[in-house]
PDB file of C-alpha atoms and ligand atoms in Angstrom:
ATOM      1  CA  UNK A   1      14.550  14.305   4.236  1.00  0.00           C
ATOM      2  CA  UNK A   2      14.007  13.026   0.657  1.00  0.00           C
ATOM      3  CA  UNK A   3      11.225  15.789  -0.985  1.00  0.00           C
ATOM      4  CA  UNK A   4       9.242  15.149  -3.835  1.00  0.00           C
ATOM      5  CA  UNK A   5       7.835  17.828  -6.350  1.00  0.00           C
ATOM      6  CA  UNK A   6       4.591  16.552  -7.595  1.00  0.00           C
ATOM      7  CA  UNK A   7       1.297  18.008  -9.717  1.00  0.00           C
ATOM      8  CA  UNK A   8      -1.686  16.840  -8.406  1.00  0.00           C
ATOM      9  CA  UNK A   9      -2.961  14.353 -10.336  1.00  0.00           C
ATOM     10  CA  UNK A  10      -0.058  14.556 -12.766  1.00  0.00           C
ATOM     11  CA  UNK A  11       2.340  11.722 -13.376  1.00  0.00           C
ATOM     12  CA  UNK A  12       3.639  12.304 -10.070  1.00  0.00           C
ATOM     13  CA  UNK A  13       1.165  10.669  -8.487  1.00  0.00           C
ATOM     14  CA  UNK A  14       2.629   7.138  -9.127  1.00  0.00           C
ATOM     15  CA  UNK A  15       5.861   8.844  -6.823  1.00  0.00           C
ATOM     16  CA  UNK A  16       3.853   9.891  -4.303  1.00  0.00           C
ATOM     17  CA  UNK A  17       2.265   6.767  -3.988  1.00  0.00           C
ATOM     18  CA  UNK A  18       5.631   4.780  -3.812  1.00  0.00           C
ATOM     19  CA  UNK A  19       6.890   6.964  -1.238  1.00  0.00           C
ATOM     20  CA  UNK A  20       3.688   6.907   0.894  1.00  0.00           C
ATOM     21  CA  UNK A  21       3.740   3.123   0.418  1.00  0.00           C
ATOM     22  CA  UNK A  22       7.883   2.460   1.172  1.00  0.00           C
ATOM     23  CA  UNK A  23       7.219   4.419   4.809  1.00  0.00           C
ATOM     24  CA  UNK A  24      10.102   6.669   4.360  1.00  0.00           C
ATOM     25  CA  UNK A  25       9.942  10.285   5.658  1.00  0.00           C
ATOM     26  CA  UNK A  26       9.249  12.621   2.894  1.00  0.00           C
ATOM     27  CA  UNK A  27       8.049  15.978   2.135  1.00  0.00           C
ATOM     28  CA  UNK A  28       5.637  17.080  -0.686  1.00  0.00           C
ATOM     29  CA  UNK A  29       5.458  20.203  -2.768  1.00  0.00           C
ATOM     30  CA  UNK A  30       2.901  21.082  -4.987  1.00  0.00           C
ATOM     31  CA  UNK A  31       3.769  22.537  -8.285  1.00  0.00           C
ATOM     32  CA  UNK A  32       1.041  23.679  -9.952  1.00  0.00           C
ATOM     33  CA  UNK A  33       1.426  23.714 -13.711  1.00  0.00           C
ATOM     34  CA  UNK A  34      -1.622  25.493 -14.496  1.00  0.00           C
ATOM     35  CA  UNK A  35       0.084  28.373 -12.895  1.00  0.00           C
ATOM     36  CA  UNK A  36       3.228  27.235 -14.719  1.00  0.00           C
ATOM     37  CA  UNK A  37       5.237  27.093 -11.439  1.00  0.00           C
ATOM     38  CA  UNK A  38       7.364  24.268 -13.302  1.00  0.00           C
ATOM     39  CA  UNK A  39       8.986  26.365 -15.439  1.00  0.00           C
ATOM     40  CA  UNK A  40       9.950  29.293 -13.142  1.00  0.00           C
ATOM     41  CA  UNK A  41      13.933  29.593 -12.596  1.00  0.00           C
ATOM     42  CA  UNK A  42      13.355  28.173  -9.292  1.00  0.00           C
ATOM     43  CA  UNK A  43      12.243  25.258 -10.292  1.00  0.00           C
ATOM     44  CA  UNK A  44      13.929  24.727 -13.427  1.00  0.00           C
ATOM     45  CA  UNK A  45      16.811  24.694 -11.337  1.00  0.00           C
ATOM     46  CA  UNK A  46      15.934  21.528  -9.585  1.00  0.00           C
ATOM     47  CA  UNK A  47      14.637  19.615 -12.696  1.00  0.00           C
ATOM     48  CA  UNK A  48      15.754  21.525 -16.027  1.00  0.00           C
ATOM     49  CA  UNK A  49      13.280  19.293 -18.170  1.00  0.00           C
ATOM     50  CA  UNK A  50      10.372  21.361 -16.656  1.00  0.00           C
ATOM     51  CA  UNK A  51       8.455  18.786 -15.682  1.00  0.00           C
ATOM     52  CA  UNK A  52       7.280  16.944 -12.405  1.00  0.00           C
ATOM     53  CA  UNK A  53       8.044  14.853 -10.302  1.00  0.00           C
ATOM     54  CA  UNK A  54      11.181  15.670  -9.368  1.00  0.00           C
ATOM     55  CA  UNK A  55      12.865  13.989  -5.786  1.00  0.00           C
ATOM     56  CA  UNK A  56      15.573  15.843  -3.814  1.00  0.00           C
ATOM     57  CA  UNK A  57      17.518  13.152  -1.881  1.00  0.00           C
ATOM     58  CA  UNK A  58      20.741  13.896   0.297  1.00  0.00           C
ATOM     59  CA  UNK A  59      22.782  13.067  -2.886  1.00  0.00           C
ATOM     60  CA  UNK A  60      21.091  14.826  -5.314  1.00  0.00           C
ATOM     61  CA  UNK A  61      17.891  15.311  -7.404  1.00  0.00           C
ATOM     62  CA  UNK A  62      16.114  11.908  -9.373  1.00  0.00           C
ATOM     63  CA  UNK A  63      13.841  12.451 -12.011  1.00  0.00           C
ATOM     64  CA  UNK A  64      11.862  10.243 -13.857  1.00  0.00           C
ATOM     65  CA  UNK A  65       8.693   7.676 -12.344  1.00  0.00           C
ATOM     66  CA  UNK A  66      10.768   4.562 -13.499  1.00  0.00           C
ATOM     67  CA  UNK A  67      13.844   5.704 -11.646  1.00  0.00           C
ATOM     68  CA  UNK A  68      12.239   6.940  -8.506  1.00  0.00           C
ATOM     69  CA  UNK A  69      10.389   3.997  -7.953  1.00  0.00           C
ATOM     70  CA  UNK A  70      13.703   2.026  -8.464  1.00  0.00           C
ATOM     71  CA  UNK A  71      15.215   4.229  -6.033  1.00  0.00           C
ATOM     72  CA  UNK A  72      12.705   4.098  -3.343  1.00  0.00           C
ATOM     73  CA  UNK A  73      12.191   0.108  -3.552  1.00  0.00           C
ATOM     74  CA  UNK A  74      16.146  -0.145  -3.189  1.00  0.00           C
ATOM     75  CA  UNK A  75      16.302   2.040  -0.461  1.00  0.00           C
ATOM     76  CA  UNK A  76      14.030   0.298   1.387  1.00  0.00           C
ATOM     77  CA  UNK A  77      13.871  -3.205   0.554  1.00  0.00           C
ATOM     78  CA  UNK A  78      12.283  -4.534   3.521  1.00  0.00           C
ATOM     79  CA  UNK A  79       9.007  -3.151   2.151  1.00  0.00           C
ATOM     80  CA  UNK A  80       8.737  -5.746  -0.859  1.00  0.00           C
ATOM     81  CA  UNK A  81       7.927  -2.927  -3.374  1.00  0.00           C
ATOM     82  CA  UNK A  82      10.026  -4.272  -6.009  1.00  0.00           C
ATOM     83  CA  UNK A  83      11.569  -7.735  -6.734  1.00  0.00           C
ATOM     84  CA  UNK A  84      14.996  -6.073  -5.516  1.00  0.00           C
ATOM     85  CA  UNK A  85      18.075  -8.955  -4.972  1.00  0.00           C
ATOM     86  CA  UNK A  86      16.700 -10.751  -8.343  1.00  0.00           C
ATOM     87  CA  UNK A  87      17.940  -9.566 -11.590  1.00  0.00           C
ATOM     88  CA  UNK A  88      16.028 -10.942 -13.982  1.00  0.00           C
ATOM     89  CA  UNK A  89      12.627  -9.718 -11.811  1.00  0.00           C
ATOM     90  CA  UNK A  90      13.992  -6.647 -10.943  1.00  0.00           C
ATOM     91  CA  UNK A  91      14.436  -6.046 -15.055  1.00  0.00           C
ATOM     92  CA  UNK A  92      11.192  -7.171 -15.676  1.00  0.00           C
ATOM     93  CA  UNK A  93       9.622  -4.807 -13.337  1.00  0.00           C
ATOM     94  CA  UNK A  94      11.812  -1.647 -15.412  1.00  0.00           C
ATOM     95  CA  UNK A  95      10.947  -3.114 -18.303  1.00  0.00           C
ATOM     96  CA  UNK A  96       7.325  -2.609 -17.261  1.00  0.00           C
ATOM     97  CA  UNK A  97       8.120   1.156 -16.175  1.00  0.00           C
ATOM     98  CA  UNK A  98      10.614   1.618 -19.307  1.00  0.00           C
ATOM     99  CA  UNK A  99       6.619   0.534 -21.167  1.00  0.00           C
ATOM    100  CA  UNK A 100       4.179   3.005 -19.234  1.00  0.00           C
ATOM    101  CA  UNK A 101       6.667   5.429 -19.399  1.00  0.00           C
ATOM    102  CA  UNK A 102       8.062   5.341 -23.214  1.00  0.00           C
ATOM    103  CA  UNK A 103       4.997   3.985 -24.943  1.00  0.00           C
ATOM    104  CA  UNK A 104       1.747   4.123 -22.629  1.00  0.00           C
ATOM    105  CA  UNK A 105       2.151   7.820 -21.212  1.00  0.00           C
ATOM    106  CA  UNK A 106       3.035   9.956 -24.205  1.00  0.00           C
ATOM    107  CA  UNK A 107      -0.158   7.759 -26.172  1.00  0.00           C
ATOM    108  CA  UNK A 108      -2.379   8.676 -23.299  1.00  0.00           C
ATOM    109  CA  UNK A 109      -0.929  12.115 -23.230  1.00  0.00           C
ATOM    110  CA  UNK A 110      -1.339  13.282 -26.561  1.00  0.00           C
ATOM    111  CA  UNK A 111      -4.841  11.676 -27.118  1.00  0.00           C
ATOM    112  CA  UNK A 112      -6.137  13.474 -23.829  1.00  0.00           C
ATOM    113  CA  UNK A 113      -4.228  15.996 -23.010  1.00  0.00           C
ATOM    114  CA  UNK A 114      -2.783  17.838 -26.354  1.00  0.00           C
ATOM    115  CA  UNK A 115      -3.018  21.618 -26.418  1.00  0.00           C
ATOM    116  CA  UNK A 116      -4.847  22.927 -28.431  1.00  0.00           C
ATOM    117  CA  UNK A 117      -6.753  19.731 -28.054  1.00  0.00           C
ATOM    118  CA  UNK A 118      -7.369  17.010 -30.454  1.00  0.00           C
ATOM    119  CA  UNK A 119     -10.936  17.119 -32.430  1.00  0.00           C
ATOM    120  CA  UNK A 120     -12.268  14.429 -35.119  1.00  0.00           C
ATOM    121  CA  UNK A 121      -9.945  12.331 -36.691  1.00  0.00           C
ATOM    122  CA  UNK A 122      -6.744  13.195 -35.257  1.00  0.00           C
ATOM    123  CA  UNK A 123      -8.327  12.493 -31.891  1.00  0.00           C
ATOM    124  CA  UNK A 124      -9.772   8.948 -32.608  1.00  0.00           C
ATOM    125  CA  UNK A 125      -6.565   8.249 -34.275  1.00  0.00           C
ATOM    126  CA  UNK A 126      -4.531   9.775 -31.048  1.00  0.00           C
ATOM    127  CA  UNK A 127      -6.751   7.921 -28.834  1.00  0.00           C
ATOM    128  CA  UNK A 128      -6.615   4.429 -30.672  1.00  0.00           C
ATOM    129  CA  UNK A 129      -2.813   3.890 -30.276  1.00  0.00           C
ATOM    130  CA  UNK A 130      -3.417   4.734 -26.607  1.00  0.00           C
ATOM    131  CA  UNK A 131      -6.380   2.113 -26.974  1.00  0.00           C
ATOM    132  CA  UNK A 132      -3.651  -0.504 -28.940  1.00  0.00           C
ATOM    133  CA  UNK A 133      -1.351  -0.101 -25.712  1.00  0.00           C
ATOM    134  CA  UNK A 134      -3.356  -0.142 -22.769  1.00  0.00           C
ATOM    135  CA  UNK A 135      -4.483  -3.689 -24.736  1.00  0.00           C
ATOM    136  CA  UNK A 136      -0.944  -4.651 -24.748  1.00  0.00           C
ATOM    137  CA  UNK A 137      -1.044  -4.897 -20.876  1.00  0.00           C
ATOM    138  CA  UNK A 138      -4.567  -6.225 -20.297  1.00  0.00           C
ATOM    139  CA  UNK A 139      -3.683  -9.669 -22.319  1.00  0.00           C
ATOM    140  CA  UNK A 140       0.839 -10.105 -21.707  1.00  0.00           C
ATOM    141  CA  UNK A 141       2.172  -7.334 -19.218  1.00  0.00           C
ATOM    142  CA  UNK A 142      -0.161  -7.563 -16.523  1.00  0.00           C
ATOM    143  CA  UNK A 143       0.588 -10.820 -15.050  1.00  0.00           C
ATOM    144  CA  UNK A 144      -2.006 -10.507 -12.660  1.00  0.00           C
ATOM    145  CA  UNK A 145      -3.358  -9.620 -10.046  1.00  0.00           C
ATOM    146  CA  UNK A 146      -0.432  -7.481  -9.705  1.00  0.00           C
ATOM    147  CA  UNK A 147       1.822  -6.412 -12.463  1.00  0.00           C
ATOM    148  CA  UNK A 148       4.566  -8.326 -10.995  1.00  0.00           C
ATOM    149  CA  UNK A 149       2.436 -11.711 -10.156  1.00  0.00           C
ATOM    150  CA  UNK A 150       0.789 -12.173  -6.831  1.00  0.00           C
ATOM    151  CA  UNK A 151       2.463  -9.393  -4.590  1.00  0.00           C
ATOM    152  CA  UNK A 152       1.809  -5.742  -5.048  1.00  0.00           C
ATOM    153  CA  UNK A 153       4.780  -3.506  -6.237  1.00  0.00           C
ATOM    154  CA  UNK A 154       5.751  -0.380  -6.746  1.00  0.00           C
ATOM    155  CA  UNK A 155       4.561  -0.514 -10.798  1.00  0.00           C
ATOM    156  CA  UNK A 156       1.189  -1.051 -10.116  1.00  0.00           C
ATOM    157  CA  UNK A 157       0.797   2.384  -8.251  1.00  0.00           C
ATOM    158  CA  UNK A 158       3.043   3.353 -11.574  1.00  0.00           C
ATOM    159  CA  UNK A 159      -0.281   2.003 -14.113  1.00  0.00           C
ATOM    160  CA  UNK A 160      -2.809   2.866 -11.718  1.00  0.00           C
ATOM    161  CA  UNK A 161      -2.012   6.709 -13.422  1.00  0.00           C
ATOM    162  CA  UNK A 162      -3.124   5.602 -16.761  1.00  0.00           C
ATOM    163  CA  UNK A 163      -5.648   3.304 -15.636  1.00  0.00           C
ATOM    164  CA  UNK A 164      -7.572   6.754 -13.689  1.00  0.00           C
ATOM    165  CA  UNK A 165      -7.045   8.782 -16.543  1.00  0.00           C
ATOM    166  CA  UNK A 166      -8.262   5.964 -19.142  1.00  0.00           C
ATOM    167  CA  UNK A 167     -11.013   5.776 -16.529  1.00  0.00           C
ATOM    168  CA  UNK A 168     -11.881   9.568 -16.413  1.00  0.00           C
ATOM    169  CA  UNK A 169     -12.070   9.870 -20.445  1.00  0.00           C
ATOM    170  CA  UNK A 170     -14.816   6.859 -20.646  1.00  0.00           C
ATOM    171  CA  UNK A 171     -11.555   4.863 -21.865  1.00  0.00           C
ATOM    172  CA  UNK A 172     -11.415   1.990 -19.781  1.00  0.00           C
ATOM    173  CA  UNK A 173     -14.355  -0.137 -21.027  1.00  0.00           C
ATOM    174  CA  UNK A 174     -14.801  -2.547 -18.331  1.00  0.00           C
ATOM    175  CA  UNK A 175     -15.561  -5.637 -21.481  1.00  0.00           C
ATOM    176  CA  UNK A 176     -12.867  -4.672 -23.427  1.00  0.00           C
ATOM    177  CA  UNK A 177     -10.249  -3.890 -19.967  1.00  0.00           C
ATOM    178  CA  UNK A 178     -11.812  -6.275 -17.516  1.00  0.00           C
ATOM    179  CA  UNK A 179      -8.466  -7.025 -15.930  1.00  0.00           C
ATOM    180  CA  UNK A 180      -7.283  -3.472 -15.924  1.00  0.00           C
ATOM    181  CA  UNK A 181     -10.385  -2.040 -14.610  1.00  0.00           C
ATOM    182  CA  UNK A 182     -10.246  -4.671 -11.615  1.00  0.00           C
ATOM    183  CA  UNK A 183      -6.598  -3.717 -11.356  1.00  0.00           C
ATOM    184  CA  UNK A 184      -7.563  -0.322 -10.752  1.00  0.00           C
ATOM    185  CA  UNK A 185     -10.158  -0.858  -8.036  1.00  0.00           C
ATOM    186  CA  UNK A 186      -7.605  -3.242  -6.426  1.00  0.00           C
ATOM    187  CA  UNK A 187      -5.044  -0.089  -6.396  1.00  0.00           C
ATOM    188  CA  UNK A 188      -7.312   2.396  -5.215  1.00  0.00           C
ATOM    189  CA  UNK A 189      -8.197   0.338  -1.927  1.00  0.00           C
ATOM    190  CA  UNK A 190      -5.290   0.344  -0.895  1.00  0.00           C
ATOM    191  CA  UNK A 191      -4.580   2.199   1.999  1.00  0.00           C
ATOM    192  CA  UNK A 192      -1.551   4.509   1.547  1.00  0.00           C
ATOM    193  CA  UNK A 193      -3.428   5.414  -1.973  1.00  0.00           C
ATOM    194  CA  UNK A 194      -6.588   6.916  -0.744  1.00  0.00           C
ATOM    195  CA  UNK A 195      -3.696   9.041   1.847  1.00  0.00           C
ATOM    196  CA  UNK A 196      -2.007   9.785  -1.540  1.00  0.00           C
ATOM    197  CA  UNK A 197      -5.114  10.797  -3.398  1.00  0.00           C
ATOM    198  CA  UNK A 198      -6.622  12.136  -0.537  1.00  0.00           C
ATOM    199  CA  UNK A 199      -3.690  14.949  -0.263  1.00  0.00           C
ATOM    200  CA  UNK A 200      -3.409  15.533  -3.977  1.00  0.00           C
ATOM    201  CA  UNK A 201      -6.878  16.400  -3.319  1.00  0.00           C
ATOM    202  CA  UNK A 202      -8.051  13.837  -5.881  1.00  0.00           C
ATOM    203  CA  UNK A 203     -11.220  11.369  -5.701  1.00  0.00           C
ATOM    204  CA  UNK A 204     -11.503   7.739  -6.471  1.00  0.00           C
ATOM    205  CA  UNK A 205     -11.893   6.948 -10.241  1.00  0.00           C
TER     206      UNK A 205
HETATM  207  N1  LIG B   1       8.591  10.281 -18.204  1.00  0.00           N
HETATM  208  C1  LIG B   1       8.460  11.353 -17.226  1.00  0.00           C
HETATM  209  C2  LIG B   1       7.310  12.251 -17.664  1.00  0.00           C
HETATM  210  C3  LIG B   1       7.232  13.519 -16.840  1.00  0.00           C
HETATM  211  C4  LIG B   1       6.110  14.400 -17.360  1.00  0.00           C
HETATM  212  O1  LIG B   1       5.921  14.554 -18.586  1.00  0.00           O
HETATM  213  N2  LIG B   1       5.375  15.050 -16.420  1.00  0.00           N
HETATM  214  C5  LIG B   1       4.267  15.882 -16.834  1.00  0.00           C
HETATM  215  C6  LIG B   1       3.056  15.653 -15.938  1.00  0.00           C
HETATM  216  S1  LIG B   1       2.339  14.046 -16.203  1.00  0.00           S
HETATM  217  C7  LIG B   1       4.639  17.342 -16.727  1.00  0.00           C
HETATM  218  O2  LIG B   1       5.218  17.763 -15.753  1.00  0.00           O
HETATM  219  N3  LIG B   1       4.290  18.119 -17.758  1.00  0.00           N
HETATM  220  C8  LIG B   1       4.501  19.522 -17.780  1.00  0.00           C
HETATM  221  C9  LIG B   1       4.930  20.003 -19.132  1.00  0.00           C
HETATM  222  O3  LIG B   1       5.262  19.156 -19.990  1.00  0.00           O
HETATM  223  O4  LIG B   1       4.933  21.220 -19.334  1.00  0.00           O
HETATM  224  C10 LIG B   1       8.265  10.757 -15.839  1.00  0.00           C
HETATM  225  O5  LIG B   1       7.672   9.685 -15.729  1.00  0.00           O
HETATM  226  O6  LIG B   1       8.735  11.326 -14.853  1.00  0.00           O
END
C-alpha cells in the first residue's frame, strides 16, 4: 500500500489531498518536525533531503509535491486529476507545479516561516516577492475556476497550500486576490479536503 509521510499542515498537505482525492489505498504517517522526527536516521533513510512528504510505493520512494501528484494522477487516470493522455496539458499542469514549487513556496517560506524570523525591512521585503508571485497567478496562471480551466485537478489542492498560509498571515487581501481567495473557498469545500484537513487536524482558513 502506497504510504505517505506528511507534516501537518506542511507542504504535504497538497499530497495528502491528491491521494485522498485519486481514491487509492494509502497510509499516513505523521512526522512531526517540531520534534525534528524528519531528520532522525530513520527517516533520513527514506527521504535523505530531510524533508516531507515523502511516498513509499511498491517500487520505491517519490519525493517532491510536483512529482507525487504526477504520479498519483497517472496511476489513476480514471479520476480526471490531471490532463493525463495530452502532452501539451499535462506540461502545462507541471509547469504550474514546477511554479508553486520553485518560485511561490520558497517566497512564502522565507517571508513567513524563516528562523530566526524576519523583522522590519527584511520582512516586508521577504514578504513582497511572495506578494509579486502570488500576483503572478491571480491575473495569467490561474485560468480559472480551476488552475487547469473548468475541471478541478490535482494542482489546485497543490496552491490551495499557499493560498491557507497567505490566508493565515493576513496575506491574501480579498481586493487585491479576489480570484485566489474564491479559489481557496472553492478548494476547501471540497469533500475529500475537509477529510484531509480534518486528519491533519487542521481548520478551514
Ligand atoms: N519542493 C519540496 C519542498 C519540501 C519541503 O521543503 N518541505 C518542508 C515542509 S513545507 C519541510 O519538510 N521542511 C523541513 C525542513 O526544511 O527542515 C516539495 O514540494 O516536496
Amino acid at each position: 500500500m502506497l504510504k505517505l509521510y506528511y507534516s501537518p499542515g506542511a507542504c504535504a498537505l497538497a499530497s495528502h489531498v491528491a491521494l485522498e482525492e485519486s481514491g487509492a489505498p494509502y497510509e499516513a504517517v505523521r512526522i512531526d518536525l517540531g520534534k525534528g522526527e524528519h531528520k532522525t536516521p530513520a527517516y533520513l533513510a527514506i527521504n535523505p533531503a530531510g524533508v516531507t512528504p515523502a511516498l513509499e510505493t511498491e517500487r520505491g520512494v517519490i519525493t517532491q509535491n510536483a512529482a507525487i501528484l504526477g504520479f498519483i494522477a497517472q496511476t489513476r487516470p480514471q479520476q480526471n486529476l490531471a490532463p493525463v493522455g495530452d502532452p501539451y496539458r499535462m506540461a502545462r499542469f507541471n509547469a504550474f507545479n514546477g511554479y508553486l514549487a520553485s518560485s511561490l513556496h520558497p517566497a512564502i517560506g522565507k517571508a513567513l516561516f524563516s528562523r530566526p524570523a524576519l523583522e522590519g525591512e527584511a520582512r516586508a521585503d521577504a514578504v513582497e516577492v511572495a506578494l509579486t508571485r502570488l500576483q503572478l497567478i491571480e491575473d495569467s496562471l490561474l485560468e480559472g475556476p480551476w488552475v487547469m480551466g473548468d475541471a478541478y485537478t490535482l494542482a489546485d489542492g497543490y496552491l490551495m497550500v499557499f493560498e491557507r498560509w497567505a490566508r493565515a498571515a493576513d496575506l491574501l487581501d480579498s481586493a487585491r486576490f479576489a480570484r485566489l481567495n474564491g479559489h481557496l473557498d472553492r478548494t476547501q469545500e471540497r469533500a475529500a479536503v475537509q477529510r484531509v484537513l480534518a486528519a491533519e487536524g487542521l481548520e478551514v482558513a
